[in-house]
Amino acid sequence: MSFVPGQPVTAIVQRIEIQKLRQGENLILGFSIGGGIDQDPGQNPFSEDKSDKGIYVTRITPGGPAEVAGLKMGDKIMQVNGWDMTMVTHDQARKKLTKRKEDVVRLLITRKSLEETVKQSMGCHPKQ
Amino acid sequence: MDTESTYSGYSHHSGRSRGSHRHGERSRDRHKSRSKDSRSEKSVTINSPPAEPLLGDSSVRGEQVQDDNWGETTTAVTGTSEHSLSQEDIVRITKDLEDSVGLDCRRYVTRTIAVILGLLVFFTPLAFLVLPHILWPEKLKSCGTACEGLFISVAFKLLILLLAVWALFFRPARAGLPRVFVFRILLAVLVFLFVVSYWLFYSVRILDSQDDNYQGIVQYAVSLVDALLFIHYLAVVLLELRQLQPCFSVCVTRSTDGETRHYNLGQLSIQRAALAIIEHYYCDFPIHNPALLSASKSRAAKHLAGLKVYNVDGEFPAGPAEGPGNPAAAGIAQSQSRAMIAAAARRRDTSHNELYYEEAEHERRVRKRRARLVVAVEEAFTHIKRMQEEEPKKAPGDVMDPREAAQAIFPSMARALQKYLRTTKQQHCHSMESIQQHLAFCITNNMTPKAFLESYLTPGPTLQYGKDHWLGRRWTLISEASVTSGLKDGSVFVLKCVDFSLVVTTKKIPYIQMSEEYIDPKSHKFVLRLQSETSV
């Protein structure tokens, strides 16, 4: 998932829709994020390229809305409800995910295994 | 019955002499003796028998515990009122008389020994040079230029030696110490042996054989002077330099009110350390004020007052302070004191309340008096001003010198000052003349009222007050270890004065092991280390 600065980023993404769960006063999604352009990318255990400053999913609450929707640990979040997540600070990402007025978040996430799956499926069916 | 009236100053374990003037150039003996004129009326005190250097209690005790047969077996010691002397006092006084006469002789003896040693040392090289010319002038080879050059060297080295000895040993004595100064004795013996050995060699090899090589003789004399200079160097190192590096930290506490100071001392013997501490005491500790201690004493008396012990079993009660009485009496005494302590604890004691309010009241009173005093002094100082030279000459009656000016403005502040001093219990430290003198001094030096008042508002060091507060003080050094032994970690000794004592404890400054670590200036680099994880 390395990128060349100035060139558009291409990635194979999966669309995941999470319904927020109401817990008391808060609406929670059930996962934790790490990363951001103001963070140290070298400490990210999930990224392939250690200079990647994107937002990654670091933890999933078992049985929470994120797990139900199919989010996996180590996923990189590319978009949240149309907002870009590849070049944001940690706090901006948190704000985009925890808007009070939204009940549902639609994420575009990418992970390494997606590429292999697509290649496999393209290999099995060469002419589609 | 042990009488308490003894002449404490005459014990030969304490000493304080006015100082011994040393005439000799190399007087290293320092027998600290007492001089007759330092016995003033102040030194005769009512005191318990002075302690020996070993801190054992004196073996003489009062009446032993009374047993049932006490009427038959007690020997009455007659003539034991406060004003009479018992047998041991007579013995002690005669011994002291002998000692004091002996000590004076000792001081003169040491002075003469020092003078003799000094003259011996100074004239020996000259004698070495002159004797061949007197005894066998015709056999002597004439002195060439190198030899005459050595004459100049001998002369200058002797001059330097003279100046150095004057600088090191010709200082006025600071104190009289109880034991002799070990290093000085050592150096005196060393010098004496050295000079004697040179004389022996000279008399055997040169005088007897009538050596005609005069240059050799002159070189021999030069070597003697060189060696004497080196011994003087040794004296400087042993007597002055060795104790400069701080090695011990001593904690000095005054026994009456707990004032504590800490000082750093080098490697000294106990008596020299005690001397250094006393000198620091006069400069640093605030003056000892016995009037401030009476409040706690009266409180202490009130604690156990009102509790009396009645023994209904018929045995005679023994006071708990008696020494090794029979064990039964000791047991009774212990149980009695325990009973008293328990009763005192059970009693509802409100003395802490009294103390609190009393102290608050006193504080208020002192502050009020102080405010009045400050205002009075400031107003008094506005009454006079320094006369400028260019003012038209006033009548001679108007112009005053500082003393008269002080006397003129003193009455307006006298009452306020007197009241303040009474409240803070300092009135015995300052007399009228001293206050007026201080006022004249402040006026002369253009000081402000606040500067004038400073010496009355806070108690200063002992030296600041008049001479009668610190002159004639006798100090007794009480120590378990020998006073000429060196300071060690954990050594404790007590410096006793008439009114109070200073308790001194020593601690060794620890050995410091230091290692180095090199930091390259280019290695200071920084990155962001934030890696936060937020749950959403």
XYZ file of C-alpha atoms in Angstrom:
664
model
C 0.000 0.000 0.000
C 2.834 2.366 -0.628
C 2.030 5.443 -2.534
C 3.915 7.764 -4.766
C 3.450 11.340 -3.652
C 1.418 13.323 -6.125
C -0.007 10.300 -7.875
C -3.473 8.976 -7.152
C -3.617 6.073 -4.776
C -5.150 2.875 -6.033
C -6.264 0.144 -3.730
C -8.732 -2.678 -3.588
C -11.267 -1.776 -0.963
C -14.135 -3.421 0.792
C -17.218 -1.506 1.772
C -18.338 -2.074 5.345
C -21.393 -0.590 6.936
C -21.507 -0.402 10.723
C -24.558 0.432 12.745
C -23.688 2.371 15.825
C -24.748 0.840 19.100
C -26.211 3.028 21.783
C -24.550 2.545 25.121
C -25.977 4.921 27.669
C -25.319 8.339 26.237
C -22.731 7.335 23.676
C -22.892 5.750 20.303
C -20.082 3.283 19.978
C -18.708 1.373 17.061
C -16.722 -1.257 18.890
C -13.199 -0.879 17.566
C -10.059 1.177 18.178
C -8.047 3.108 15.671
C -4.405 4.005 15.554
C -2.206 6.056 13.272
C -2.502 9.435 11.647
C -0.228 11.983 10.067
C 0.763 13.304 13.508
C 1.710 9.876 14.795
C 4.834 7.775 14.541
C 4.310 5.374 11.632
C 7.161 3.100 12.639
C 5.190 1.814 15.590
C 2.282 0.566 13.587
C 2.305 -3.221 13.768
C -0.202 -3.696 10.980
C 1.241 -1.637 8.175
C 3.458 -3.167 5.525
C 5.219 0.045 4.741
C 6.471 1.590 7.946
C 6.100 5.073 6.564
C 2.400 4.667 6.061
C 0.576 7.218 8.173
C -2.910 6.020 7.510
C -5.576 5.078 10.014
C -5.562 1.419 10.996
C -7.885 -0.701 13.047
C -5.950 -1.874 16.078
C -8.536 -3.639 18.162
C -12.025 -4.994 17.747
C -14.402 -5.435 20.629
C -15.671 -9.003 20.483
C -19.407 -9.042 19.742
C -19.488 -5.356 18.935
C -21.039 -3.715 15.889
C -17.718 -3.634 14.020
C -17.139 -7.339 14.389
C -20.694 -8.065 13.316
C -20.222 -5.920 10.211
C -17.071 -7.806 9.258
C -14.297 -5.378 10.212
C -11.037 -7.116 10.952
C -8.019 -6.083 12.997
C -5.269 -4.572 10.869
C -7.583 -3.051 8.296
C -6.641 0.310 6.929
C -9.520 2.741 6.724
C -9.506 4.705 3.463
C -12.786 6.587 3.739
C -15.450 7.209 6.348
C -18.778 8.327 5.024
C -17.020 9.809 2.040
C -14.400 11.599 4.052
C -10.821 10.691 3.234
C -8.828 8.972 5.958
C -5.449 8.570 4.317
C -4.138 12.010 5.127
C -5.767 13.017 8.387
C -4.569 13.474 11.935
C -5.585 11.012 14.576
C -8.019 13.401 16.161
C -9.694 14.293 12.865
C -10.229 10.603 12.181
C -11.752 10.123 15.591
C -14.103 13.041 15.017
C -15.239 11.762 11.654
C -16.088 8.427 13.189
C -17.864 9.676 16.270
C -20.317 12.219 14.922
C -23.297 12.265 17.194
C -25.855 12.826 14.523
C -24.891 9.828 12.423
C -26.213 6.412 13.269
C -24.351 4.501 10.648
C -20.869 4.770 9.234
C -19.875 3.466 5.850
C -16.194 2.623 5.698
C -13.981 1.770 2.815
C -11.250 -0.445 4.167
C -8.407 -2.232 2.573
C -6.323 -5.135 3.601
C -3.596 -7.280 2.123
C -5.687 -10.378 1.838
C -8.134 -8.533 -0.410
C -5.613 -8.316 -3.217
C -4.889 -11.993 -3.112
C -8.569 -12.839 -3.078
C -9.177 -10.678 -6.137
C -6.185 -12.111 -7.955
C -7.340 -15.606 -7.206
C -10.816 -14.907 -8.401
C -9.466 -13.222 -11.535
C -7.168 -16.132 -12.154
C -9.972 -18.650 -11.832
C -12.144 -16.727 -14.251
C -9.738 -15.202 -16.734
C -12.231 -13.775 -19.173
C -15.062 -12.019 -17.361
C 27.030 13.721 101.802
C 28.707 14.930 98.758
C 29.114 18.653 98.815
C 28.407 20.383 95.609
C 30.591 23.379 96.214
C 33.869 22.762 94.479
C 36.162 25.014 92.619
C 35.452 23.650 89.241
C 37.937 25.782 87.398
C 40.867 24.294 89.150
C 40.563 20.849 87.792
C 43.576 20.014 85.792
C 41.584 18.382 83.094
C 40.102 21.629 81.941
C 42.241 24.483 80.995
C 42.113 27.862 79.580
C 45.118 30.055 79.493
C 45.502 33.478 78.125
C 47.974 32.143 75.641
C 51.621 31.483 75.643
C 53.828 33.861 73.812
C 56.549 32.013 72.124
C 59.832 33.725 71.828
C 61.706 30.945 70.196
C 61.708 30.640 66.485
C 60.990 26.988 66.443
C 58.872 26.622 69.534
C 56.786 23.648 68.891
C 55.971 22.642 72.419
C 52.573 23.726 73.334
C 51.823 22.650 76.839
C 48.602 24.357 77.428
C 48.797 25.679 80.906
C 46.748 28.010 82.906
C 47.774 31.469 83.840
C 47.051 32.886 87.222
C 45.429 36.024 85.954
C 42.678 34.225 84.100
C 41.077 33.184 87.332
C 38.470 35.817 87.776
C 35.519 35.812 90.048
C 33.416 34.456 87.257
C 35.322 31.234 87.140
C 34.410 30.148 90.619
C 31.156 28.404 90.163
C 29.058 25.993 91.985
C 29.418 22.959 89.871
C 29.374 19.244 90.117
C 32.788 17.608 90.195
C 34.347 17.844 86.763
C 34.195 14.707 84.699
C 37.280 12.754 83.895
C 38.114 12.288 80.207
C 36.461 8.926 80.537
C 32.777 9.496 80.894
C 32.426 7.461 84.024
C 30.273 8.831 86.750
C 32.125 9.860 89.791
C 32.087 7.107 92.251
C 31.184 9.273 95.154
C 27.513 9.146 95.771
C 25.201 10.461 98.376
C 23.659 8.545 101.166
C 22.796 5.040 100.249
C 19.322 3.668 100.438
C 18.079 3.599 103.960
C 17.333 0.235 105.354
C 15.668 -0.571 108.608
C 18.832 -0.369 110.641
C 19.855 2.946 109.334
C 19.806 4.640 112.674
C 22.512 2.341 114.038
C 24.887 2.001 111.159
C 25.059 5.432 109.555
C 28.225 7.355 110.181
C 27.506 11.012 110.372
C 29.863 13.051 108.290
C 30.129 16.266 110.194
C 30.710 19.642 108.738
C 29.024 18.954 105.431
C 27.068 22.102 104.928
C 27.365 24.039 101.735
C 30.050 26.310 102.976
C 32.463 23.878 104.471
C 34.979 21.678 102.828
C 35.063 17.959 103.054
C 38.206 15.911 103.098
C 38.295 15.326 99.392
C 37.996 19.005 98.688
C 41.073 19.683 100.752
C 42.971 17.041 98.919
C 41.823 18.409 95.649
C 42.789 21.949 96.487
C 46.266 21.035 97.587
C 46.717 19.012 94.466
C 45.505 21.926 92.423
C 47.853 24.303 94.140
C 50.733 22.059 93.370
C 49.498 21.696 89.868
C 49.012 25.365 89.298
C 52.449 26.134 90.561
C 53.691 23.198 88.571
C 51.850 24.336 85.500
C 53.288 27.782 85.620
C 56.727 26.281 85.928
C 55.831 24.062 83.028
C 54.923 26.995 80.880
C 58.189 28.764 81.562
C 60.046 25.557 80.980
C 58.439 25.095 77.601
C 59.211 28.654 76.700
C 62.851 28.276 77.563
C 63.048 24.985 75.693
C 61.546 26.657 72.665
C 63.994 29.531 72.874
C 66.944 27.202 73.248
C 65.822 25.090 70.303
C 65.356 28.150 68.174
C 68.745 29.585 68.953
C 70.365 26.215 68.459
C 68.799 25.861 65.057
C 69.636 29.344 63.959
C 73.212 29.471 65.092
C 74.285 25.960 64.160
C 75.043 26.703 60.498
C 76.879 29.837 61.482
C 78.859 27.881 64.027
C 79.738 25.285 61.418
C 81.111 28.022 59.215
C 82.955 29.986 61.857
C 84.557 27.278 63.981
C 87.178 26.173 61.441
C 88.416 29.750 61.165
C 88.767 29.979 64.911
C 90.294 26.595 65.619
C 92.683 25.878 62.764
C 92.913 28.984 60.593
C 96.357 28.274 59.247
C 95.560 24.836 57.925
C 92.404 25.939 56.170
C 92.368 26.204 52.415
C 91.276 29.581 51.199
C 87.732 29.958 50.071
C 87.322 30.253 46.322
C 84.530 31.940 44.414
C 82.202 28.950 44.485
C 82.617 28.761 48.225
C 81.877 32.426 48.634
C 78.795 31.989 46.477
C 77.670 29.393 48.967
C 78.018 31.973 51.740
C 75.429 34.106 50.014
C 73.163 31.108 49.608
C 73.461 30.240 53.297
C 72.681 33.804 54.275
C 69.570 34.033 52.139
C 68.306 30.637 53.096
C 68.674 31.494 56.750
C 66.781 34.713 56.137
C 63.999 32.835 54.377
C 63.905 30.323 57.197
C 63.644 33.116 59.709
C 60.735 34.723 57.873
C 58.977 31.399 57.381
C 59.266 30.458 61.024
C 58.053 33.880 62.029
C 55.032 33.508 59.747
C 54.114 30.056 60.949
C 54.908 30.026 64.630
C 54.930 33.606 65.769
C 51.196 34.043 65.787
C 49.408 34.936 69.013
C 48.003 31.896 70.709
C 44.295 31.422 70.198
C 43.542 29.189 73.098
C 44.826 26.927 75.799
C 44.079 23.289 75.115
C 44.007 20.518 77.681
C 46.642 18.275 76.146
C 49.774 18.985 74.218
C 49.742 19.315 70.508
C 51.106 16.040 69.248
C 52.380 17.214 65.897
C 54.333 20.035 67.414
C 56.031 17.725 69.840
C 56.926 15.413 66.988
C 58.395 18.206 64.946
C 60.378 19.558 67.873
C 61.837 16.149 68.556
C 62.614 15.689 64.893
C 64.422 19.009 64.679
C 66.348 18.326 67.828
C 67.495 14.889 66.726
C 68.386 16.215 63.339
C 70.508 19.029 64.648
C 72.161 16.792 67.216
C 73.062 14.249 64.597
C 74.581 16.946 62.417
C 76.603 18.197 65.358
C 77.795 14.682 66.124
C 78.945 14.137 62.613
C 80.580 17.536 62.525
C 82.454 17.091 65.774
C 83.667 13.610 64.934
C 84.622 13.975 61.319
C 85.541 17.611 61.059
C 86.588 18.994 64.412
C 88.574 15.982 65.511
C 90.336 15.455 62.251
C 90.620 19.187 61.552
C 89.569 18.856 57.978
C 91.092 21.521 55.796
C 88.641 21.393 52.912
C 86.697 24.517 53.718
C 84.414 24.226 50.711
C 83.231 20.869 51.930
C 82.449 22.358 55.310
C 80.491 25.170 53.721
C 78.538 22.698 51.615
C 77.808 20.729 54.754
C 76.367 23.837 56.387
C 74.297 24.554 53.279
C 72.860 21.044 53.359
C 71.862 21.584 56.970
C 69.980 24.745 56.101
C 68.296 23.027 53.156
C 67.152 20.206 55.363
C 65.808 22.697 57.900
C 63.791 24.346 55.178
C 62.364 20.989 54.237
C 61.443 20.320 57.840
C 59.661 23.626 57.822
C 57.788 22.500 54.745
C 56.816 19.361 56.643
C 55.614 21.559 59.491
C 53.433 23.582 57.134
C 51.894 20.449 55.674
C 51.263 18.765 59.010
C 50.055 21.745 60.947
C 48.210 23.784 58.358
C 47.421 21.946 55.170
C 46.314 18.588 56.399
C 43.121 19.743 58.010
C 41.961 22.008 55.223
C 40.246 19.368 53.150
C 36.819 18.717 54.691
C 36.405 15.170 55.836
C 33.785 15.243 58.530
C 30.507 16.955 59.020
C 29.906 17.843 62.651
C 26.517 18.659 64.094
C 26.642 21.029 67.067
C 23.589 21.320 69.282
C 23.146 23.606 72.228
C 21.629 21.704 75.092
C 19.372 24.412 76.481
C 17.369 25.474 73.473
C 18.332 23.091 70.703
C 20.054 25.518 68.327
C 21.860 23.397 65.800
C 24.504 24.139 63.249
C 26.524 21.975 60.934
C 30.147 22.519 60.067
C 32.703 20.835 57.868
C 36.018 19.952 59.416
C 39.095 18.207 58.163
C 41.185 15.593 59.882
C 41.762 17.064 63.299
C 42.315 15.805 66.767
C 39.345 16.100 69.061
C 40.739 19.028 71.001
C 41.540 21.022 67.892
C 38.116 20.241 66.477
C 36.599 21.416 69.750
C 38.560 24.653 69.465
C 37.338 25.235 65.917
C 33.777 24.549 66.995
C 33.960 26.992 69.888
C 35.242 29.686 67.580
C 32.378 29.014 65.209
C 30.022 29.071 68.154
C 30.944 32.615 69.051
C 30.326 33.765 65.508
C 27.251 31.828 64.493
C 25.046 30.851 67.382
C 22.585 33.429 68.687
C 23.308 34.487 72.183
C 22.235 32.185 74.955
C 19.286 33.742 76.720
C 18.414 31.964 79.965
C 15.275 34.053 80.416
C 13.601 32.262 77.530
C 13.887 28.869 79.175
C 11.895 29.543 82.303
C 8.534 28.950 80.649
C 9.219 25.319 79.771
C 10.620 24.648 83.217
C 7.497 25.893 84.914
C 5.409 23.772 82.576
C 7.485 20.737 83.407
C 7.012 21.355 87.093
C 3.294 21.532 86.657
C 3.098 18.178 84.938
C 3.904 16.058 87.951
C 2.733 18.448 90.599
C -0.242 17.371 92.556
C 0.685 13.695 92.453
C 2.036 12.318 95.668
C 3.034 8.779 96.336
C 1.927 7.150 99.552
C 3.419 3.825 100.428
C 1.155 1.932 102.779
C 3.385 -1.115 103.240
C 5.738 0.521 105.719
C 8.948 0.337 103.722
C 10.870 3.505 103.246
C 10.414 4.925 99.796
C 13.535 5.519 97.861
C 13.887 8.245 95.276
C 14.312 6.929 91.773
C 17.554 8.844 91.286
C 19.598 6.915 93.798
C 22.289 4.812 92.294
C 22.953 1.154 92.877
C 20.881 0.634 95.943
C 19.494 -2.714 96.870
C 17.350 -4.305 94.163
C 14.180 -4.212 96.222
C 14.361 -0.488 96.550
C 15.054 -0.185 92.862
C 11.983 -2.258 92.118
C 9.866 -0.090 94.373
C 11.210 3.023 92.734
C 10.397 1.725 89.293
C 6.882 0.777 90.150
C 6.335 4.141 91.796
C 7.481 6.060 88.772
C 5.348 3.903 86.528
C 2.371 4.583 88.726
C 3.037 8.292 88.556
C 3.343 8.225 84.795
C 0.109 6.303 84.437
C -1.718 8.673 86.755
C -0.396 11.690 84.924
C -1.493 10.244 81.604
C -4.977 9.520 82.833
C -5.423 12.952 84.254
C -7.176 15.301 81.916
C -4.376 17.583 81.001
C -5.234 20.856 79.387
C -1.744 22.282 79.460
C -1.432 22.091 75.690
C -4.388 24.397 75.399
C -2.815 26.875 77.773
C 0.419 26.755 75.853
C -1.295 27.475 72.579
C -3.195 30.465 73.808
C -0.292 31.774 75.784
C 1.967 31.656 72.784
C -0.611 33.330 70.565
C -1.070 36.072 73.128
C 2.660 36.562 73.466
C 3.064 36.780 69.720
C 0.407 39.462 69.521
C 1.973 41.419 72.316
C 5.403 41.295 70.756
C 4.071 42.459 67.426
C 2.232 45.345 68.964
C 5.240 46.516 70.914
C 7.391 46.152 67.876
C 5.070 48.330 65.829
C 5.149 51.017 68.498
C 8.918 50.800 68.661
C 9.395 51.142 64.937
C 7.165 54.189 64.805
C 8.901 55.806 67.769
C 12.350 55.272 66.312
C 11.394 56.564 62.912
C 9.944 59.662 64.477
C 13.029 60.156 66.630
C 15.313 59.972 63.644
C 13.446 62.782 61.931
C 14.423 65.178 64.691
C 18.041 65.432 63.627
C 19.732 65.915 60.356
C 23.289 66.153 59.225
C 24.526 69.707 59.022
C 25.683 70.696 55.555
C 28.876 72.664 55.241
C 27.450 75.477 53.228
C 24.704 76.282 55.681
C 25.174 79.510 57.560
C 26.997 78.798 60.743
C 24.658 78.136 63.597
C 25.364 79.024 67.158
C 27.781 76.599 68.821
C 25.046 75.487 71.134
C 23.073 74.081 68.242
C 25.797 72.075 66.622
C 26.194 68.634 68.170
C 28.593 65.785 67.746
C 27.131 62.270 67.275
C 27.170 61.367 70.941
C 25.246 64.459 71.921
C 22.841 63.987 69.073
C 22.214 60.431 70.240
C 21.621 61.611 73.755
C 19.222 64.224 72.456
C 16.947 61.869 70.569
C 17.271 58.865 72.815
C 14.616 59.809 75.406
C 11.838 59.840 72.843
C 12.388 56.224 71.925
C 13.718 54.938 75.221
C 10.408 53.857 76.662
C 9.244 51.984 73.587
C 12.603 50.241 73.285
C 12.656 49.329 76.933
C 9.195 47.802 76.724
C 10.047 45.829 73.635
C 13.205 44.451 75.185
C 11.295 43.445 78.282
C 8.680 41.630 76.261
C 11.263 39.667 74.317
C 13.306 39.123 77.489
C 16.417 40.731 76.061
C 16.783 43.555 78.525
C 19.851 42.113 80.216
C 21.775 41.949 76.956
C 21.668 45.672 76.272
C 22.633 48.404 78.673
C 21.767 52.069 78.341
C 25.268 53.086 77.333
C 25.476 50.372 74.748
C 22.201 51.477 73.216
C 23.315 55.090 73.123
C 26.648 54.116 71.669
C 24.940 52.102 68.986
C 22.645 55.024 68.243
C 25.597 57.421 67.889
C 27.287 54.910 65.615
C 24.221 54.669 63.387
C 23.837 58.406 63.201
C 27.478 58.844 62.238
C 27.186 56.344 59.424
C 23.916 57.651 58.036
C 21.956 54.568 58.828
C 18.186 54.401 58.631
C 16.012 53.677 61.661
C 15.479 50.165 60.379
C 19.224 49.562 60.360
C 19.467 50.848 63.901
C 16.709 48.556 65.077
C 18.050 45.439 63.431
C 20.346 44.543 66.291
C 17.486 44.648 68.765
C 14.846 42.854 66.793
C 16.787 39.656 66.229
C 19.254 38.089 68.641
C 22.699 38.180 67.126
C 25.800 36.049 67.619
C 27.478 36.108 70.974
C 30.388 38.241 69.856
C 28.132 41.107 68.956
C 27.274 41.798 72.550
C 29.427 43.426 75.155
C 32.546 41.731 76.383
C 31.073 40.679 79.668
C 28.857 38.218 77.862
C 31.634 36.146 76.424
C 34.818 37.085 78.210
C 35.976 34.753 80.914
C 34.145 31.733 79.638
C 35.610 28.440 80.614
C 35.003 25.474 78.398
C 35.397 21.900 79.478
C 35.851 19.165 76.928
C 34.169 15.937 77.934
C 35.000 13.033 75.724
C 35.147 9.263 75.946
C 38.010 8.993 73.515
C 41.349 10.585 74.197
C 41.345 14.230 73.238
C 44.489 13.949 71.177
C 43.080 11.158 69.059
C 41.628 12.062 65.712
C 38.013 12.615 64.825
C 36.250 9.480 63.709
C 32.866 8.747 62.239
C 30.350 8.696 65.065
C 32.531 10.254 67.726
C 30.611 12.280 70.255
C 31.901 14.812 72.717
C 30.467 17.560 74.842
C 31.744 21.064 75.366
C 30.526 22.224 78.690
C 30.196 25.820 79.710
C 28.780 27.235 82.891
C 25.248 27.786 81.652
C 24.871 25.232 78.920
C 26.717 22.633 76.938
C 27.277 21.957 73.283
C 26.820 18.394 72.142
C 28.863 17.523 69.081
C 28.401 14.485 66.863
C 30.535 13.631 63.879
C 29.729 12.012 60.612
C 32.140 11.120 57.904
C 31.653 12.591 54.464
C 31.163 9.559 52.213
C 33.595 8.358 49.618
C 32.300 9.351 46.223
C 32.773 7.111 43.236
C 32.274 9.036 40.036
C 32.314 7.699 36.496
C 32.181 9.553 33.230
C 29.929 9.301 30.232
C 30.634 11.016 26.961
C 27.790 12.528 24.923
C 28.457 13.481 21.318
C 26.846 16.883 20.737
C 25.556 15.676 17.364
C 23.641 12.873 18.994
C 20.854 15.104 20.220
C 18.080 14.207 17.788
C 14.357 14.016 18.367
C 11.332 12.350 16.740
C 7.688 12.356 17.495
C 6.868 9.449 19.680
C 3.141 9.726 19.856
C 1.236 6.608 19.109
C -2.155 6.905 20.588
C -4.978 4.510 20.206
C -8.526 5.728 20.504
C -11.558 3.593 20.782
C -14.583 4.709 18.908
